[in-house]
Amino acid sequence: MSGATFSTQTLLQLSYLVAAALFIVGLKRMSSPLTAVSGVRWAGVGMLLATVVTLAFMGASPENLALVIGAVVVGGALAWVSGKRVAMTNMPQMIALYNGMGGGAAAAIAAVELYRGDAPNATHLTIALIGGFIGSVSFSGSLIAFGKLQGLITRSVRFGGQKVVNLAILIATLVLGASIVVAAHDSLQMVSAFFVMALLLGIAMTLPIGGADMPVVISLYNALTGLAVGFEGFVLDNAAMIIAGTVVGAAGTLLTQLMAKAMNRSLGNVLFANFGESGSSGTGGVTGTQKAIEAADAGVMLAFSQKVIVVPGYGMAVAQAQHKVWELCQLLIEHGVQVRFAIHPVAGRMPGHMNVLLAEAGVPYELIADLDEINAEFETADVALIIGANDVVNPDARNNRQSPIYGMPILNADKAKNVVVIKRGQGQGFSGIDNALFVLDQTRMLYGDAQGAAGQLIQAVKAAG
Amino acid sequence: MIDGVIALYIFMLAAFTGYEVISRVPVILHTPLMSGSNFVHGIVLVGAMVALASADSTLARVIGVAGVFLAAGNAVGGYVVTERMLQMFVKAGRRKSESA
């Protein structure tokens, strides 16, 4: 039994190994609806194990240990409360916020290592810098994304020569980083300047990006945080961080690609060719007037339909209307109407956002169809009921080569016999593009917020018998 | 110290694993999965704790505390929102089987 006395170091490493395995199993289970909840719990057990073992054996001085515990308790408690309280509709920005915090933590690790200034070699130093750079960009960029989705930052800041400015910031950051490594200029000022520039870059990169592209951006920053964590894992010799960070980096990159593909946009397009630039000229193709309808008439139309396809969008999320909408649909189903929900891959602010909300309201899976399943069915539908969706049903994406969203796969709501659009006002959608669907002959607009309008429709359907 | 080449092997295998784990995920789980992977990189918490534990100057302590605070937020917040989101799928599934 000579080998039975494990050093604490071995114990730490073994707990990290187990944690890494639990993360991978957890992520795997999270990719199927049936096992998803158990997946996050497995990953949670891994996290708890790694944290507790680290806390017990990291060998901190009493003062430092008190600081660690204090920061964990305060940060954890704030996140716990905010995470429990946030409405389902605001999930995307909370993910952005928590992700930014992770990026910031990776940057902080790099900063502690760099300020100490005793890196054993240039490789070590370079990896710390790269991780710090990526983490900083992810931190400030995610905070801007959070601000935009939360409505704290209402407009996309764009100006001439913006790309040049961003490129200049990037080059400045890289030059600073390189001189820190090559010329060993690891003074406080140099390192600080490096981080300031990296943080600026994240802000400057994210400010011009329109809200419609935010899901892709958040996903990208999620992947970047993963990478930053992986790099800092190398710096700290921490296998759990290397594995978990890299797994998330790769998975996040794939997820970002899937999202960009669903919007028919390349990642470069999202980051460097802003929607709004061409969007202002995208108004050209749409002529005609929107025709309003009263809720009472729309209710009768729905009640006497055979088949209704509901297309929810961000407007439903903003108004928290998912419960009312499902109530309306249940009423229609009692009337013998065939009801289905059509979910565009990027409806809402994130892929799957609508599915989460409909699941919350209790809509059964089998009524929910994705784009490929449902698109042929619009031709047989009596009514396509659009609830706060805009770009994802814009036929210009199919027909108008001038449109900035030309080529994006859309739900063919315009093929339905009648279209009823619930919309707050006559203005443009989030991307600032006019919608050709709204002025079609068979389209009627029901103005109002989604929750109120759904309530009125419920009354109208009841009144219709 | 993890040897340089070994580290590269870990990096490569982990990258393939991440790609493979996600590659067949249905669209409805994209947001929860992004949230779940967001939680997983909350492991940065252990690194931040180690960095703060080894801090030997006021500056290092200030940055270290900020790092641990942010990392704890990432880990705890990421877990809470992911679990809440996934719970809804469970609830929806249960209601479905009850009505069936």
Coordinates of C-alpha atoms in Angstrom, one line a residue:
Chain A
M1 CA 0.0 0.0 0.0
S2 CA 2.9 2.3 -0.5
G3 CA 1.1 4.3 -3.2
A4 CA -2.0 4.8 -1.1
T5 CA -1.0 8.2 0.2
F6 CA -2.2 10.5 -2.4
S7 CA -0.7 14.0 -2.4
T8 CA -3.3 16.7 -2.4
Q9 CA -2.1 17.6 -5.9
T10 CA -3.1 14.2 -7.1
L11 CA -6.5 14.5 -5.4
L12 CA -7.0 17.9 -7.1
Q13 CA -6.1 16.6 -10.5
L14 CA -8.4 13.5 -10.1
S15 CA -11.3 15.7 -9.1
Y16 CA -10.7 17.8 -12.2
L17 CA -10.6 14.7 -14.3
V18 CA -14.0 13.6 -12.9
A19 CA -15.4 17.1 -13.3
A20 CA -14.3 17.3 -17.0
A21 CA -15.9 13.9 -17.6
L22 CA -19.2 15.0 -16.0
F23 CA -19.2 18.2 -18.1
I24 CA -18.9 16.2 -21.3
V25 CA -21.6 13.7 -20.2
G26 CA -23.8 16.6 -19.1
L27 CA -23.5 18.4 -22.4
K28 CA -24.2 15.2 -24.3
R29 CA -27.4 14.7 -22.2
M30 CA -28.4 18.3 -22.7
S31 CA -28.6 17.7 -26.4
S32 CA -31.7 15.6 -26.2
P33 CA -35.0 16.8 -24.7
L34 CA -35.6 13.7 -22.6
T35 CA -32.3 13.7 -20.7
A36 CA -31.6 17.5 -20.8
V37 CA -32.4 18.3 -17.2
S38 CA -30.3 15.5 -15.9
G39 CA -27.6 16.7 -18.1
V40 CA -27.3 20.1 -16.5
R41 CA -27.4 18.4 -13.0
W42 CA -24.5 16.1 -13.9
A43 CA -22.5 19.1 -15.1
G44 CA -23.5 20.8 -11.8
V45 CA -22.2 18.0 -9.7
G46 CA -18.9 18.2 -11.6
M47 CA -18.7 22.0 -11.0
L48 CA -19.5 21.5 -7.3
L49 CA -16.9 18.8 -6.9
A50 CA -14.1 20.8 -8.6
T51 CA -15.0 24.0 -6.6
V52 CA -15.1 22.3 -3.2
V53 CA -11.9 20.3 -3.7
T54 CA -10.1 23.4 -5.0
L55 CA -11.3 25.4 -2.0
A56 CA -10.1 22.7 0.4
F57 CA -6.7 22.2 -1.1
M58 CA -5.5 25.3 -2.9
G59 CA -3.5 26.3 0.1
A60 CA -4.5 30.0 0.5
S61 CA -3.4 32.2 3.4
P62 CA -6.3 32.9 5.8
E63 CA -6.8 36.5 4.4
N64 CA -6.9 35.3 0.8
L65 CA -9.2 32.4 1.7
A66 CA -11.6 34.9 3.3
L67 CA -11.5 37.0 0.1
V68 CA -12.2 33.9 -2.0
I69 CA -15.1 32.8 0.1
G70 CA -16.5 36.3 0.3
A71 CA -16.3 36.8 -3.5
V72 CA -17.9 33.4 -4.2
V73 CA -20.7 34.0 -1.8
V74 CA -21.5 37.5 -3.0
G75 CA -21.1 36.7 -6.8
G76 CA -23.0 33.4 -6.5
A77 CA -25.8 34.9 -4.4
L78 CA -26.4 37.8 -6.8
A79 CA -26.4 35.5 -9.8
W80 CA -28.7 33.0 -8.0
V81 CA -31.3 35.6 -7.2
S82 CA -31.1 37.3 -10.6
G83 CA -31.2 33.9 -12.4
K84 CA -34.3 32.8 -10.5
R85 CA -36.1 36.0 -10.9
V86 CA -35.5 36.8 -14.6
A87 CA -38.5 36.3 -16.9
M88 CA -38.2 33.5 -19.5
T89 CA -38.4 36.2 -22.2
N90 CA -35.3 37.9 -20.9
M91 CA -33.2 34.8 -20.9
P92 CA -31.0 35.7 -23.9
Q93 CA -29.6 38.8 -22.2
M94 CA -29.0 36.9 -19.0
I95 CA -27.0 34.4 -20.9
A96 CA -25.0 37.2 -22.4
L97 CA -24.4 38.7 -19.0
Y98 CA -23.3 35.5 -17.3
N99 CA -21.1 34.7 -20.3
G100 CA -19.5 38.1 -20.1
M101 CA -18.7 37.5 -16.4
G102 CA -16.9 34.3 -17.4
G103 CA -14.9 36.1 -20.0
G104 CA -14.1 38.8 -17.4
A105 CA -12.9 36.1 -15.0
A106 CA -10.6 34.6 -17.6
A107 CA -9.2 38.1 -18.3
A108 CA -8.7 38.6 -14.5
I109 CA -6.7 35.4 -14.2
A110 CA -4.5 36.6 -17.1
A111 CA -4.2 40.0 -15.4
V112 CA -3.1 38.5 -12.1
E113 CA -0.5 36.4 -13.9
L114 CA 0.8 39.2 -16.1
Y115 CA 1.0 41.8 -13.3
R116 CA 3.0 39.4 -11.2
G117 CA 5.5 39.4 -14.1
D118 CA 7.2 36.1 -13.4
A119 CA 6.2 34.1 -16.4
P120 CA 8.6 31.2 -16.8
N121 CA 8.9 31.6 -20.6
A122 CA 7.6 33.3 -23.7
T123 CA 5.1 30.6 -24.5
H124 CA 3.5 30.9 -21.1
L125 CA 3.3 34.7 -21.4
T126 CA 1.8 34.5 -24.9
I127 CA -0.9 32.1 -23.9
A128 CA -1.8 34.2 -20.9
L129 CA -2.0 37.3 -23.2
I130 CA -4.2 35.5 -25.8
G131 CA -6.5 34.2 -23.2
G132 CA -6.7 37.7 -21.6
F133 CA -7.3 39.3 -24.9
I134 CA -10.2 36.9 -25.9
G135 CA -11.6 37.1 -22.4
S136 CA -11.6 40.9 -22.4
V137 CA -13.3 41.1 -25.8
S138 CA -15.9 38.6 -24.7
F139 CA -16.4 40.5 -21.4
S140 CA -17.0 44.0 -22.8
G141 CA -18.8 42.7 -26.0
S142 CA -21.2 40.6 -23.9
L143 CA -22.0 43.5 -21.7
I144 CA -22.9 45.6 -24.7
A145 CA -25.0 42.7 -26.1
F146 CA -26.7 42.6 -22.7
G147 CA -27.3 46.3 -22.7
K148 CA -28.8 46.2 -26.2
L149 CA -31.2 43.3 -25.5
Q150 CA -32.2 44.8 -22.1
G151 CA -33.0 48.0 -23.9
L152 CA -30.3 50.0 -22.1
I153 CA -28.6 50.8 -25.4
T154 CA -31.3 51.6 -27.9
R155 CA -29.5 52.4 -31.0
S156 CA -26.7 50.8 -33.0
V157 CA -23.8 53.2 -33.1
R158 CA -22.4 53.5 -36.6
F159 CA -20.2 56.0 -38.3
G160 CA -18.0 56.3 -41.3
G161 CA -14.6 54.7 -41.0
Q162 CA -15.8 52.5 -38.2
K163 CA -14.1 49.4 -39.5
V164 CA -10.8 51.4 -39.8
V165 CA -11.1 52.4 -36.2
N166 CA -11.8 48.9 -35.1
L167 CA -8.9 47.6 -37.1
A168 CA -6.7 50.2 -35.5
I169 CA -7.7 49.2 -32.0
L170 CA -7.1 45.5 -32.9
I171 CA -3.6 46.3 -34.3
A172 CA -2.8 48.4 -31.3
T173 CA -3.8 45.6 -29.0
L174 CA -1.7 43.1 -30.9
V175 CA 1.3 45.4 -31.0
L176 CA 1.1 45.9 -27.3
G177 CA 0.8 42.2 -26.7
A178 CA 3.7 41.4 -29.0
S179 CA 6.0 44.0 -27.3
I180 CA 5.1 42.6 -23.9
V181 CA 6.3 39.2 -25.1
V182 CA 9.2 40.1 -27.3
A183 CA 10.7 43.1 -25.5
A184 CA 9.6 41.8 -22.1
H185 CA 7.9 45.2 -21.5
D186 CA 5.7 43.7 -18.9
S187 CA 5.4 46.9 -16.9
L188 CA 2.1 47.8 -15.1
Q189 CA 1.4 50.5 -17.7
M190 CA 2.0 48.2 -20.8
V191 CA -0.2 45.4 -19.4
S192 CA -2.9 47.9 -18.4
A193 CA -2.9 49.5 -21.8
F194 CA -3.2 46.0 -23.4
F195 CA -6.3 45.2 -21.4
V196 CA -7.9 48.6 -22.0
M197 CA -7.4 48.2 -25.7
A198 CA -8.9 44.7 -25.7
L199 CA -11.9 45.9 -23.7
L200 CA -12.4 48.8 -26.1
L201 CA -12.3 46.4 -29.1
G202 CA -15.1 44.3 -27.6
I203 CA -17.2 47.5 -27.2
A204 CA -16.4 48.9 -30.6
M205 CA -17.0 45.5 -32.3
T206 CA -20.4 45.0 -30.7
L207 CA -21.9 48.5 -30.8
P208 CA -22.7 48.6 -34.6
I209 CA -24.3 45.1 -34.7
G210 CA -28.1 45.2 -35.0
G211 CA -30.4 43.5 -32.5
A212 CA -31.5 40.9 -35.0
D213 CA -27.9 39.5 -35.1
M214 CA -27.5 39.4 -31.4
P215 CA -28.1 35.7 -30.9
V216 CA -25.3 34.9 -33.2
V217 CA -23.0 37.4 -31.5
I218 CA -23.8 36.0 -28.0
S219 CA -23.2 32.5 -29.2
L220 CA -19.8 33.7 -30.6
Y221 CA -18.9 35.3 -27.4
N222 CA -19.9 32.1 -25.6
A223 CA -17.4 30.2 -27.7
L224 CA -14.8 32.9 -27.2
T225 CA -15.2 32.8 -23.4
G226 CA -14.8 29.0 -23.6
L227 CA -11.5 29.5 -25.5
A228 CA -10.3 32.1 -23.1
V229 CA -11.0 29.7 -20.2
G230 CA -9.1 27.0 -22.1
F231 CA -6.0 29.2 -22.6
E232 CA -6.0 30.3 -19.0
G233 CA -6.2 26.6 -18.1
F234 CA -2.9 26.1 -19.8
V235 CA -1.4 29.1 -17.9
L236 CA -2.6 27.6 -14.5
D237 CA -1.9 24.0 -15.5
N238 CA -5.5 23.2 -14.8
A239 CA -6.8 20.3 -16.9
A240 CA -10.4 20.8 -16.0
M241 CA -10.3 24.4 -17.4
I242 CA -8.4 23.3 -20.6
I243 CA -10.9 20.5 -21.3
A244 CA -14.1 22.3 -20.4
G245 CA -13.0 25.6 -22.0
T246 CA -12.0 23.9 -25.3
V247 CA -15.1 21.7 -25.4
V248 CA -17.3 24.8 -25.0
G249 CA -15.1 26.7 -27.5
A250 CA -15.6 24.0 -30.2
A251 CA -19.3 23.4 -29.3
G252 CA -20.0 27.1 -29.2
T253 CA -18.3 27.7 -32.6
L254 CA -20.5 24.9 -34.2
L255 CA -23.6 26.4 -32.5
T256 CA -22.7 29.8 -33.9
Q257 CA -22.3 28.4 -37.4
L258 CA -25.7 26.6 -37.1
M259 CA -27.3 29.9 -36.1
A260 CA -25.7 32.0 -38.8
K261 CA -26.6 29.3 -41.3
A262 CA -30.3 29.4 -40.2
M263 CA -30.2 33.1 -40.9
N264 CA -28.4 32.6 -44.2
R265 CA -25.6 34.9 -43.0
S266 CA -22.0 34.2 -42.7
L267 CA -20.2 35.0 -39.5
G268 CA -18.1 37.6 -41.2
N269 CA -21.3 39.2 -42.6
V270 CA -22.7 39.5 -39.1
L271 CA -19.6 41.0 -37.6
F272 CA -18.4 43.3 -40.4
A273 CA -21.3 44.1 -42.8
N274 CA -24.0 45.6 -40.6
F275 CA -27.6 45.0 -41.5
G276 CA -28.5 48.7 -41.1
E277 CA -26.0 49.9 -43.7
S278 CA -27.9 48.3 -46.6
G279 CA -31.2 48.1 -44.6
S280 CA -31.9 51.8 -45.0
S281 CA -32.1 51.2 -48.8
G282 CA -34.0 48.0 -48.3
T283 CA -37.2 50.0 -48.0
G284 CA -37.4 50.5 -51.7
G285 CA -39.2 47.3 -52.7
V286 CA -42.2 47.7 -50.5
T287 CA -45.2 49.7 -51.7
G288 CA -48.8 49.5 -50.7
T289 CA -50.7 50.2 -47.6
Q290 CA -51.4 48.1 -44.5
K291 CA -55.1 47.2 -44.0
A292 CA -56.3 47.1 -40.4
I293 CA -58.8 44.6 -38.9
E294 CA -60.8 44.7 -35.7
A295 CA -60.3 41.9 -33.2
A296 CA -64.0 40.9 -33.5
D297 CA -63.7 40.3 -37.2
A298 CA -60.4 38.5 -36.9
G299 CA -61.9 36.3 -34.1
V300 CA -64.7 35.2 -36.4
M301 CA -62.3 34.5 -39.2
L302 CA -60.2 32.3 -36.9
A303 CA -63.2 30.5 -35.3
F304 CA -64.6 29.5 -38.7
S305 CA -61.3 28.4 -40.2
Q306 CA -60.4 24.8 -40.7
K307 CA -56.7 25.2 -40.3
V308 CA -54.7 28.0 -38.5
I309 CA -50.9 28.2 -38.4
V310 CA -49.6 30.4 -35.7
V311 CA -46.2 32.1 -36.3
P312 CA -44.8 33.5 -33.0
G313 CA -42.0 36.0 -32.9
Y314 CA -40.2 38.3 -30.6
G315 CA -43.3 40.4 -30.1
M316 CA -45.0 37.5 -28.3
A317 CA -42.0 37.2 -26.0
V318 CA -41.8 40.9 -25.2
A319 CA -45.6 41.0 -24.4
Q320 CA -45.3 37.7 -22.4
A321 CA -48.2 36.6 -24.5
Q322 CA -47.4 32.9 -24.7
H323 CA -50.0 31.9 -22.2
K324 CA -52.8 33.9 -23.8
V325 CA -51.8 32.7 -27.2
W326 CA -52.1 29.1 -26.1
E327 CA -55.4 29.8 -24.4
L328 CA -56.7 31.2 -27.7
C329 CA -55.4 28.1 -29.6
Q330 CA -57.0 25.7 -27.1
L331 CA -60.3 27.6 -27.7
L332 CA -59.9 27.2 -31.4
I333 CA -59.1 23.5 -31.1
E334 CA -62.3 23.1 -29.1
H335 CA -64.1 24.7 -32.1
G336 CA -62.6 22.0 -34.3
V337 CA -59.9 24.2 -35.8
Q338 CA -56.7 22.5 -36.7
V339 CA -53.9 24.5 -35.0
R340 CA -50.2 24.3 -35.5
F341 CA -47.3 26.5 -34.5
A342 CA -44.6 27.3 -37.0
I343 CA -41.2 28.1 -35.5
H344 CA -38.6 29.8 -37.6
P345 CA -35.1 28.7 -36.5
V346 CA -34.2 32.3 -35.5
A347 CA -37.6 33.5 -34.3
G348 CA -37.2 35.6 -31.2
R349 CA -33.7 36.5 -30.1
M350 CA -32.2 33.1 -30.1
P351 CA -32.8 29.8 -31.8
G352 CA -35.2 27.8 -29.7
H353 CA -36.3 30.9 -27.8
M354 CA -39.9 30.4 -29.0
N355 CA -39.8 26.7 -28.2
V356 CA -38.8 27.5 -24.6
L357 CA -41.7 30.0 -24.3
L358 CA -44.3 27.7 -25.8
A359 CA -43.1 24.9 -23.6
E360 CA -43.5 27.2 -20.6
A361 CA -47.1 27.9 -21.6
G362 CA -47.7 24.1 -22.0
V363 CA -48.0 23.7 -25.7
P364 CA -47.5 20.0 -26.6
Y365 CA -44.5 19.2 -28.8
E366 CA -46.6 17.7 -31.6
L367 CA -48.3 21.0 -32.4
I368 CA -45.0 22.7 -32.9
A369 CA -43.3 22.4 -36.3
D370 CA -40.1 23.8 -37.6
L371 CA -39.5 25.5 -41.0
D372 CA -38.9 22.4 -43.1
E373 CA -41.9 20.5 -41.7
I374 CA -44.5 23.3 -42.0
N375 CA -43.6 25.3 -45.0
A376 CA -45.6 23.2 -47.5
E377 CA -48.6 23.4 -45.3
F378 CA -49.2 27.1 -45.5
E379 CA -50.9 26.7 -48.8
T380 CA -53.6 24.6 -47.1
A381 CA -54.0 27.0 -44.2
D382 CA -57.0 29.3 -43.9
V383 CA -55.3 31.7 -41.7
A384 CA -51.6 32.4 -40.9
L385 CA -51.7 34.2 -37.5
I386 CA -48.4 36.2 -37.2
I387 CA -47.8 37.2 -33.6
G388 CA -45.0 39.7 -33.3
A389 CA -42.9 38.1 -36.0
N390 CA -41.5 40.1 -38.8
D391 CA -38.4 39.4 -40.7
V392 CA -38.9 35.6 -40.6
V393 CA -42.1 35.9 -42.7
N394 CA -40.9 38.6 -45.0
P395 CA -41.4 37.3 -48.6
D396 CA -38.8 39.8 -49.8
A397 CA -36.3 37.3 -48.5
R398 CA -37.5 35.0 -51.3
N399 CA -38.4 37.5 -54.0
N400 CA -36.5 40.8 -53.7
R401 CA -32.8 40.6 -54.6
Q402 CA -32.4 44.1 -53.3
S403 CA -33.5 43.2 -49.8
P404 CA -30.8 42.9 -47.1
I405 CA -32.3 39.6 -46.0
Y406 CA -32.6 38.2 -49.5
G407 CA -31.8 34.5 -49.4
M408 CA -32.7 33.9 -45.7
P409 CA -35.1 31.0 -45.5
I410 CA -38.5 32.2 -44.3
L411 CA -41.8 30.8 -43.3
N412 CA -44.1 31.0 -46.3
A413 CA -47.0 32.7 -44.4
D414 CA -47.8 34.7 -47.6
K415 CA -49.0 31.4 -49.2
A416 CA -51.9 31.1 -46.7
K417 CA -55.4 32.1 -47.8
N418 CA -55.6 34.8 -45.1
V419 CA -52.9 36.4 -43.0
V420 CA -53.6 38.2 -39.7
V421 CA -50.7 40.1 -38.2
I422 CA -50.6 41.1 -34.6
K423 CA -48.3 44.0 -34.4
R424 CA -47.8 46.9 -32.0
G425 CA -47.7 49.6 -34.7
Q426 CA -47.0 50.3 -38.3
G427 CA -43.2 50.7 -37.8
Q428 CA -40.5 48.4 -39.1
G429 CA -39.3 45.4 -37.3
F430 CA -36.1 45.0 -35.3
S431 CA -33.9 44.8 -38.3
G432 CA -35.4 48.0 -39.7
I433 CA -36.6 46.4 -42.9
D434 CA -40.1 46.9 -44.4
N435 CA -42.1 43.8 -44.7
A436 CA -43.8 43.0 -48.0
L437 CA -46.1 40.5 -46.3
F438 CA -47.9 43.3 -44.4
V439 CA -49.2 45.0 -47.6
L440 CA -50.5 41.9 -49.4
D441 CA -54.1 41.7 -50.4
Q442 CA -54.9 38.9 -48.1
T443 CA -53.2 40.4 -45.1
R444 CA -55.0 42.2 -42.3
M445 CA -53.2 44.0 -39.4
L446 CA -54.4 43.7 -35.9
Y447 CA -52.7 46.5 -34.0
G448 CA -51.9 46.1 -30.4
D449 CA -49.4 44.3 -28.1
A450 CA -49.6 40.6 -28.4
Q451 CA -51.0 39.9 -25.0
G452 CA -53.9 42.4 -25.3
A453 CA -54.6 41.4 -28.9
A454 CA -54.7 37.7 -27.9
G455 CA -57.1 38.5 -25.1
Q456 CA -59.4 40.4 -27.5
L457 CA -59.3 37.5 -29.9
I458 CA -60.2 35.1 -27.1
Q459 CA -63.3 37.2 -26.4
A460 CA -64.1 37.4 -30.1
V461 CA -63.9 33.7 -30.6
K462 CA -66.1 33.0 -27.6
A463 CA -68.6 35.6 -28.9
A464 CA -68.6 33.9 -32.3
G465 CA -70.0 30.8 -30.6
Chain B
M1 CA 3.4 21.3 -15.5
I2 CA 1.4 19.7 -18.2
D3 CA 3.9 19.1 -21.0
G4 CA 3.5 21.3 -24.1
V5 CA 2.8 18.5 -26.5
I6 CA 0.5 16.7 -24.1
A7 CA -1.4 19.9 -23.7
L8 CA -1.9 20.2 -27.4
Y9 CA -3.3 16.6 -27.4
I10 CA -5.7 17.5 -24.7
F11 CA -6.7 20.6 -26.7
M12 CA -7.2 18.7 -29.9
L13 CA -9.3 15.9 -28.3
A14 CA -11.4 18.3 -26.3
A15 CA -12.1 20.3 -29.5
F16 CA -13.3 17.2 -31.4
T17 CA -15.4 16.2 -28.4
G18 CA -17.1 19.5 -28.2
Y19 CA -17.9 19.4 -31.9
E20 CA -19.2 15.9 -31.7
V21 CA -21.3 16.4 -28.6
I22 CA -23.3 19.2 -30.2
S23 CA -23.5 18.0 -33.8
R24 CA -26.9 16.3 -33.7
V25 CA -28.8 18.7 -31.5
P26 CA -32.4 19.6 -32.4
V27 CA -33.1 23.3 -33.0
I28 CA -35.4 23.6 -29.9
L29 CA -32.5 22.9 -27.7
H30 CA -30.1 25.5 -29.2
T31 CA -30.8 28.2 -26.6
P32 CA -30.7 25.8 -23.5
L33 CA -27.6 24.2 -24.9
M34 CA -25.9 27.6 -25.4
S35 CA -26.9 28.3 -21.8
G36 CA -25.6 25.0 -20.7
S37 CA -22.2 25.4 -22.3
N38 CA -22.1 28.9 -20.8
F39 CA -22.5 27.2 -17.4
V40 CA -19.7 24.7 -18.2
H41 CA -17.1 27.4 -18.9
G42 CA -18.0 28.6 -15.4
I43 CA -15.2 26.2 -14.4
V44 CA -13.1 29.3 -14.8
L45 CA -14.1 29.7 -11.1
V46 CA -11.5 27.2 -9.9
G47 CA -8.8 29.1 -11.9
A48 CA -9.9 32.4 -10.4
M49 CA -9.9 30.9 -6.9
V50 CA -6.4 29.6 -7.4
A51 CA -5.2 33.0 -8.8
L52 CA -6.7 34.9 -5.8
A53 CA -5.3 32.3 -3.4
S54 CA -1.8 33.0 -4.7
A55 CA -2.2 36.8 -4.7
D56 CA 0.6 38.6 -2.9
S57 CA -0.1 42.3 -3.6
T58 CA -3.1 44.6 -3.2
L59 CA -3.5 44.9 -6.9
A60 CA -3.5 41.2 -7.4
R61 CA -6.1 40.8 -4.6
V62 CA -8.4 43.4 -6.1
I63 CA -8.2 41.8 -9.6
G64 CA -8.5 38.4 -8.0
V65 CA -11.6 39.3 -6.1
A66 CA -13.2 40.7 -9.2
G67 CA -12.3 37.5 -11.1
V68 CA -13.7 35.2 -8.4
F69 CA -16.9 37.4 -8.2
L70 CA -17.4 37.3 -12.0
A71 CA -16.6 33.6 -12.2
A72 CA -19.0 32.7 -9.4
G73 CA -21.7 34.7 -11.3
N74 CA -21.0 32.8 -14.5
A75 CA -21.2 29.4 -12.8
V76 CA -24.2 30.0 -10.5
G77 CA -26.2 32.1 -12.9
G78 CA -25.4 29.8 -15.8
Y79 CA -26.7 26.8 -13.8
V80 CA -29.8 28.5 -12.6
V81 CA -31.1 29.8 -16.0
T82 CA -30.2 26.5 -17.8
E83 CA -32.0 24.4 -15.2
R84 CA -35.0 26.7 -15.3
M85 CA -35.2 26.6 -19.1
L86 CA -34.8 22.8 -19.3
Q87 CA -37.4 22.3 -16.5
M88 CA -40.0 23.7 -18.9
F89 CA -39.4 21.0 -21.4
V90 CA -39.9 18.5 -18.7
K91 CA -43.2 20.1 -17.6
A92 CA -44.4 20.3 -21.2
G93 CA -43.5 16.6 -21.7
R94 CA -45.3 15.6 -18.5
R95 CA -48.5 17.4 -19.4
K96 CA -48.4 15.8 -22.8
S97 CA -48.2 12.3 -21.3
E98 CA -50.9 13.0 -18.8
S99 CA -53.3 14.2 -21.5
A100 CA -52.5 11.2 -23.7

